[in-house]
Amino acid sequence: MRSKKQEYVKELVEWGESIEASLTSIEQDTGEWKAWKKDFSDWKEKARDVSQQDTISDEDIQRLQLQAKKLLDVLQQFNTSEEHRATDSVPIGKHTLPPLPYSYDALEPYISKEIMKLHHDQHHQSYVEGLNEAEQQLQQLRKTGKNRLIRYWLRQQAFHGSGHFLHTIFWNSMSPNGGGKPKGDLLQRINRDFGSYSAFKRQFSEAAKSVEAVGWALLVWELRSGRLAIQTAEKHQQMALWDVIPILLLDVWEHAYYLQYDNKRGEYVDNWWNIVNWRNAEKRFNRVKNLTWELF
């Protein structure tokens, strides 16, 4: 019978394989990228070897976790580099599932491994597939000039595309080292726009708990007003606020919490603050805080 440590390392291997699969669409031919891919492959093989050991020490696991974190930090630099953003785009119908920036069980006890695996690998994947199909069908309609089904496919694009884009932000809105309060310019802006951090947190929580049926709570930057705001969305795209940039997201669809919290959405929302990734929110805010339209 496999030990819990063996099962955990086995899951690390599976996580590594899912990341590798998600990187197939990235076209880079630099020496740094090739070196990173080799280092990641070596890490995965090391994890596989450790998973086969009869005895796995805490030091073995900590070493694998530390190496994985360093590799992910470098990967994020590749994904957010100016050169990559300026020269790359996603071809029509070729969106891919982004890797989780942590292991499936990294957010426990606040969000269970089972939920994260199901949420990421199945629910988010379905949005990616739905968006790709909608884009391909719309492209086909343009070629044929037959637009009888355009309303249907535009709705599919809105639903699945919003689901994919919001989840991609959502995974990075959380961290196993999260919690606490924001710092720097983001905290100052929250205090200015909401009166205090505690007032913001209270209203954001109430907004998340108030969503009818399924949807999201969002902290957004309003380009037309030049300030932060709280908004909710039903499903992914309904009752939403336009001309804004999301800074921090909370998914309150039932699949995000029901397996662990049953119908206690409020408990899920309250616990979520322990894993909020304020560092990511600060980075997003710092990139958009000077971006505004003419104010009205």
Short mmCIF file of C-alpha atoms in Angstrom, two decimals:
data_model
loop_
_atom_site.label_atom_id
_atom_site.label_comp_id
_atom_site.label_asym_id
_atom_site.label_seq_id
_atom_site.Cartn_x
_atom_site.Cartn_y
_atom_site.Cartn_z
CA MET A 1 0.00 0.00 0.00
CA ARG A 2 1.39 3.38 -1.01
CA SER A 3 2.10 5.90 1.73
CA LYS A 4 0.64 9.41 1.79
CA LYS A 5 4.05 10.81 0.87
CA GLN A 6 4.29 8.50 -2.13
CA GLU A 7 0.81 9.56 -3.24
CA TYR A 8 1.71 13.20 -2.83
CA VAL A 9 4.88 12.91 -4.92
CA LYS A 10 2.94 10.93 -7.53
CA GLU A 11 0.54 13.87 -7.74
CA LEU A 12 3.50 16.21 -8.17
CA VAL A 13 4.56 14.12 -11.17
CA GLU A 14 1.05 14.31 -12.64
CA TRP A 15 1.05 18.06 -12.07
CA GLY A 16 4.38 18.32 -13.88
CA GLU A 17 3.00 16.36 -16.81
CA SER A 18 -0.02 18.67 -17.04
CA ILE A 19 2.29 21.69 -17.14
CA GLU A 20 4.40 20.16 -19.90
CA ALA A 21 1.27 19.41 -21.91
CA SER A 22 0.08 23.00 -21.56
CA LEU A 23 3.37 24.37 -22.92
CA THR A 24 3.18 22.71 -26.33
CA SER A 25 1.71 25.84 -27.94
CA ILE A 26 4.54 28.12 -26.78
CA GLU A 27 6.91 28.70 -29.67
CA GLN A 28 10.25 29.87 -28.34
CA ASP A 29 13.64 28.78 -29.58
CA THR A 30 15.95 30.61 -27.22
CA GLY A 31 18.70 28.92 -25.28
CA GLU A 32 17.10 30.01 -22.03
CA TRP A 33 13.79 28.36 -22.97
CA LYS A 34 15.50 25.11 -23.97
CA ALA A 35 17.48 25.12 -20.73
CA TRP A 36 14.31 25.69 -18.70
CA LYS A 37 12.51 22.81 -20.43
CA LYS A 38 15.45 20.50 -19.72
CA ASP A 39 15.56 21.57 -16.07
CA PHE A 40 11.82 20.98 -15.74
CA SER A 41 12.08 17.56 -17.38
CA ASP A 42 14.93 16.67 -15.01
CA TRP A 43 12.81 17.79 -12.05
CA LYS A 44 9.90 15.65 -13.20
CA GLU A 45 12.12 12.58 -13.58
CA LYS A 46 13.58 13.21 -10.13
CA ALA A 47 10.06 13.42 -8.70
CA ARG A 48 9.14 10.18 -10.45
CA ASP A 49 12.21 8.46 -8.95
CA VAL A 50 11.36 9.74 -5.47
CA SER A 51 7.77 8.50 -5.83
CA GLN A 52 9.12 4.96 -6.30
CA GLN A 53 11.21 5.01 -3.13
CA ASP A 54 10.06 2.86 -0.23
CA THR A 55 10.83 5.67 2.19
CA ILE A 56 10.40 9.34 1.35
CA SER A 57 11.75 11.93 3.77
CA ASP A 58 10.36 15.38 4.48
CA GLU A 59 13.60 16.76 3.06
CA ASP A 60 12.94 14.97 -0.26
CA ILE A 61 9.53 16.61 -0.52
CA GLN A 62 10.76 20.05 0.52
CA ARG A 63 13.54 19.85 -2.06
CA LEU A 64 11.07 18.98 -4.83
CA GLN A 65 8.73 21.76 -3.76
CA LEU A 66 11.51 24.36 -3.68
CA GLN A 67 12.82 23.33 -7.10
CA ALA A 68 9.30 23.41 -8.54
CA LYS A 69 8.71 26.92 -7.18
CA LYS A 70 11.95 28.21 -8.72
CA LEU A 71 11.07 26.66 -12.08
CA LEU A 72 7.58 28.20 -12.00
CA ASP A 73 9.01 31.61 -11.14
CA VAL A 74 11.21 31.42 -14.25
CA LEU A 75 8.28 30.17 -16.35
CA GLN A 76 6.20 33.17 -15.29
CA GLN A 77 8.99 35.46 -16.48
CA PHE A 78 8.86 33.78 -19.90
CA ASN A 79 5.09 34.18 -20.07
CA THR A 80 5.12 37.86 -19.08
CA SER A 81 8.20 39.08 -20.94
CA GLU A 82 7.76 42.15 -23.11
CA GLU A 83 9.13 40.31 -26.13
CA HIS A 84 6.65 37.47 -25.74
CA ARG A 85 3.69 39.83 -25.32
CA ALA A 86 4.72 41.97 -28.29
CA THR A 87 5.29 39.21 -30.83
CA ASP A 88 2.90 36.43 -29.89
CA SER A 89 -0.82 35.91 -30.18
CA VAL A 90 -3.12 32.93 -29.83
CA PRO A 91 -4.28 31.64 -33.22
CA ILE A 92 -8.02 31.30 -33.73
CA GLY A 93 -9.28 28.20 -31.93
CA LYS A 94 -5.90 27.42 -30.32
CA HIS A 95 -6.35 28.49 -26.70
CA THR A 96 -4.78 26.12 -24.16
CA LEU A 97 -5.29 25.36 -20.49
CA PRO A 98 -2.72 27.29 -18.41
CA PRO A 99 -0.88 25.31 -15.74
CA LEU A 100 -1.75 25.80 -12.11
CA PRO A 101 0.99 27.89 -10.46
CA TYR A 102 1.04 25.42 -7.51
CA SER A 103 0.18 21.79 -6.80
CA TYR A 104 -3.44 20.64 -6.45
CA ASP A 105 -3.24 20.40 -2.66
CA ALA A 106 -1.27 23.61 -2.10
CA LEU A 107 -4.32 25.61 -0.98
CA GLU A 108 -5.47 23.12 1.65
CA PRO A 109 -7.13 23.29 4.11
CA TYR A 110 -9.03 26.20 2.57
CA ILE A 111 -9.63 24.59 -0.84
CA SER A 112 -9.24 20.84 -1.15
CA LYS A 113 -7.07 18.98 -3.63
CA GLU A 114 -10.13 17.26 -5.06
CA ILE A 115 -11.81 20.58 -5.84
CA MET A 116 -8.70 22.08 -7.42
CA LYS A 117 -8.09 19.08 -9.65
CA LEU A 118 -11.71 18.93 -10.83
CA HIS A 119 -12.00 22.71 -11.17
CA HIS A 120 -8.81 23.16 -13.19
CA ASP A 121 -8.57 19.96 -15.22
CA GLN A 122 -12.23 19.57 -16.13
CA HIS A 123 -14.21 22.78 -15.67
CA HIS A 124 -11.56 25.18 -16.93
CA GLN A 125 -10.61 22.77 -19.71
CA SER A 126 -14.23 22.72 -20.88
CA TYR A 127 -14.19 26.52 -21.22
CA VAL A 128 -11.01 26.35 -23.29
CA GLU A 129 -12.57 23.77 -25.59
CA GLY A 130 -15.83 25.71 -25.85
CA LEU A 131 -14.02 28.94 -26.72
CA ASN A 132 -11.91 27.21 -29.37
CA GLU A 133 -14.98 25.69 -31.00
CA ALA A 134 -16.82 29.02 -30.99
CA GLU A 135 -13.88 30.83 -32.58
CA GLN A 136 -13.51 28.17 -35.25
CA GLN A 137 -17.22 28.23 -36.05
CA LEU A 138 -17.25 32.03 -36.30
CA GLN A 139 -14.25 31.86 -38.61
CA GLN A 140 -16.10 29.35 -40.78
CA LEU A 141 -19.14 31.64 -40.91
CA ARG A 142 -16.92 34.46 -42.16
CA LYS A 143 -15.57 32.24 -44.92
CA THR A 144 -18.96 31.01 -46.09
CA GLY A 145 -20.90 34.21 -45.53
CA LYS A 146 -23.68 32.13 -43.97
CA ASN A 147 -24.38 33.78 -40.63
CA ARG A 148 -27.61 32.07 -39.66
CA LEU A 149 -26.03 30.71 -36.46
CA ILE A 150 -23.97 33.77 -35.58
CA ARG A 151 -26.05 34.64 -32.50
CA TYR A 152 -25.52 31.15 -31.03
CA TRP A 153 -21.77 31.10 -31.59
CA LEU A 154 -21.27 34.64 -30.30
CA ARG A 155 -23.05 33.61 -27.11
CA GLN A 156 -20.83 30.54 -26.85
CA GLN A 157 -17.77 32.71 -27.35
CA ALA A 158 -18.93 35.11 -24.62
CA PHE A 159 -19.66 32.35 -22.10
CA HIS A 160 -16.67 30.08 -22.68
CA GLY A 161 -14.24 32.90 -23.45
CA SER A 162 -15.14 34.77 -20.28
CA GLY A 163 -14.90 31.50 -18.33
CA HIS A 164 -11.42 30.81 -19.69
CA PHE A 165 -10.08 34.33 -19.20
CA LEU A 166 -11.51 34.74 -15.69
CA HIS A 167 -10.20 31.38 -14.49
CA THR A 168 -6.75 32.18 -15.88
CA ILE A 169 -6.68 35.23 -13.59
CA PHE A 170 -8.35 33.36 -10.72
CA TRP A 171 -5.62 30.73 -10.29
CA ASN A 172 -3.08 33.51 -9.80
CA SER A 173 -5.39 35.37 -7.42
CA MET A 174 -4.54 32.66 -4.87
CA SER A 175 -1.32 31.39 -3.34
CA PRO A 176 -0.34 28.89 -0.61
CA ASN A 177 1.66 31.78 0.85
CA GLY A 178 -1.24 34.22 0.53
CA GLY A 179 -3.43 36.04 2.98
CA GLY A 180 -2.71 39.19 4.93
CA LYS A 181 -3.18 42.62 3.36
CA PRO A 182 -2.00 44.30 0.17
CA LYS A 183 0.92 46.71 0.30
CA GLY A 184 2.16 49.79 -1.45
CA ASP A 185 0.13 51.63 -4.06
CA LEU A 186 -2.68 49.07 -4.11
CA LEU A 187 -3.32 49.40 -0.38
CA GLN A 188 -3.22 53.19 -0.63
CA ARG A 189 -5.68 53.11 -3.50
CA ILE A 190 -8.02 50.73 -1.67
CA ASN A 191 -8.01 53.04 1.34
CA ARG A 192 -8.71 56.02 -0.90
CA ASP A 193 -11.47 54.44 -2.99
CA PHE A 194 -13.23 52.39 -0.29
CA GLY A 195 -12.45 54.34 2.87
CA SER A 196 -10.36 51.57 4.45
CA TYR A 197 -9.11 48.06 3.76
CA SER A 198 -11.61 46.60 6.24
CA ALA A 199 -14.48 48.39 4.45
CA PHE A 200 -13.28 47.01 1.12
CA LYS A 201 -12.91 43.47 2.47
CA ARG A 202 -16.34 43.55 4.07
CA GLN A 203 -18.10 44.78 0.92
CA PHE A 204 -16.18 42.41 -1.38
CA SER A 205 -17.18 39.47 0.83
CA GLU A 206 -20.81 40.55 0.88
CA ALA A 207 -20.73 40.98 -2.90
CA ALA A 208 -19.41 37.43 -3.33
CA LYS A 209 -22.05 36.02 -1.01
CA SER A 210 -24.80 37.96 -2.80
CA VAL A 211 -24.23 36.57 -6.30
CA GLU A 212 -27.46 35.02 -7.51
CA ALA A 213 -26.96 31.38 -8.56
CA VAL A 214 -23.39 31.22 -9.94
CA GLY A 215 -20.79 33.82 -10.84
CA TRP A 216 -17.89 35.93 -9.65
CA ALA A 217 -16.86 38.77 -7.35
CA LEU A 218 -14.27 41.12 -8.82
CA LEU A 219 -12.03 43.98 -7.77
CA VAL A 220 -11.62 46.01 -10.96
CA TRP A 221 -9.88 49.12 -12.25
CA GLU A 222 -12.37 51.43 -13.96
CA LEU A 223 -10.69 53.08 -16.94
CA ARG A 224 -13.47 55.65 -17.33
CA SER A 225 -13.46 56.78 -13.69
CA GLY A 226 -9.80 56.21 -12.77
CA ARG A 227 -10.52 54.28 -9.59
CA LEU A 228 -11.06 50.83 -8.12
CA ALA A 229 -14.52 49.29 -7.84
CA ILE A 230 -16.20 46.09 -6.68
CA GLN A 231 -18.45 44.31 -9.16
CA THR A 232 -20.13 40.92 -9.49
CA ALA A 233 -20.93 38.88 -12.59
CA GLU A 234 -23.52 36.15 -13.03
CA LYS A 235 -22.32 33.07 -14.87
CA HIS A 236 -19.14 34.53 -16.41
CA GLN A 237 -20.45 37.33 -18.56
CA GLN A 238 -23.88 38.47 -17.37
CA MET A 239 -24.64 41.52 -15.19
CA ALA A 240 -20.99 42.52 -15.59
CA LEU A 241 -19.35 45.95 -15.73
CA TRP A 242 -17.64 46.91 -18.98
CA ASP A 243 -14.52 48.99 -19.72
CA VAL A 244 -12.74 47.68 -16.63
CA ILE A 245 -9.64 45.58 -15.92
CA PRO A 246 -9.87 42.80 -13.30
CA ILE A 247 -7.35 43.05 -10.47
CA LEU A 248 -8.55 40.28 -8.11
CA LEU A 249 -11.19 37.58 -8.65
CA LEU A 250 -13.21 35.16 -6.53
CA ASP A 251 -15.10 32.32 -8.22
CA VAL A 252 -18.40 31.57 -6.48
CA TRP A 253 -19.69 28.95 -8.87
CA GLU A 254 -20.71 25.87 -6.88
CA HIS A 255 -17.97 23.77 -8.47
CA ALA A 256 -15.44 26.07 -6.75
CA TYR A 257 -16.49 25.05 -3.24
CA TYR A 258 -19.45 22.63 -3.00
CA LEU A 259 -17.48 19.38 -2.57
CA GLN A 260 -15.88 20.83 0.57
CA TYR A 261 -18.34 23.40 1.89
CA ASP A 262 -21.69 22.01 0.69
CA ASN A 263 -24.02 25.01 0.40
CA LYS A 264 -22.04 27.16 2.86
CA ARG A 265 -20.78 29.72 0.35
CA GLY A 266 -20.22 32.27 3.11
CA GLU A 267 -17.74 30.00 4.89
CA TYR A 268 -15.86 29.45 1.62
CA VAL A 269 -15.71 33.21 1.00
CA ASP A 270 -14.47 33.93 4.52
CA ASN A 271 -11.78 31.24 4.31
CA TRP A 272 -10.66 32.40 0.86
CA TRP A 273 -9.03 35.50 2.36
CA ASN A 274 -6.36 33.22 3.87
CA ILE A 275 -5.02 32.40 0.39
CA VAL A 276 -5.48 35.69 -1.47
CA ASN A 277 -2.38 36.39 -3.56
CA TRP A 278 -1.94 40.09 -2.92
CA ARG A 279 1.46 40.10 -4.61
CA ASN A 280 -0.18 39.17 -7.91
CA ALA A 281 -2.95 41.73 -7.40
CA GLU A 282 -0.32 44.40 -6.71
CA LYS A 283 1.51 43.53 -9.94
CA ARG A 284 -1.70 43.73 -11.95
CA PHE A 285 -2.64 47.05 -10.37
CA ASN A 286 0.81 48.57 -10.87
CA ARG A 287 0.58 47.80 -14.59
CA VAL A 288 -2.78 49.52 -15.08
CA LYS A 289 -2.97 52.26 -12.44
CA ASN A 290 -1.88 54.95 -14.90
CA LEU A 291 -4.15 53.72 -17.69
CA THR A 292 -7.35 55.73 -18.05
CA TRP A 293 -9.61 57.04 -20.77
CA GLU A 294 -11.07 60.54 -20.77
CA LEU A 295 -12.86 60.68 -17.44
CA PHE A 296 -16.64 61.04 -17.38
#
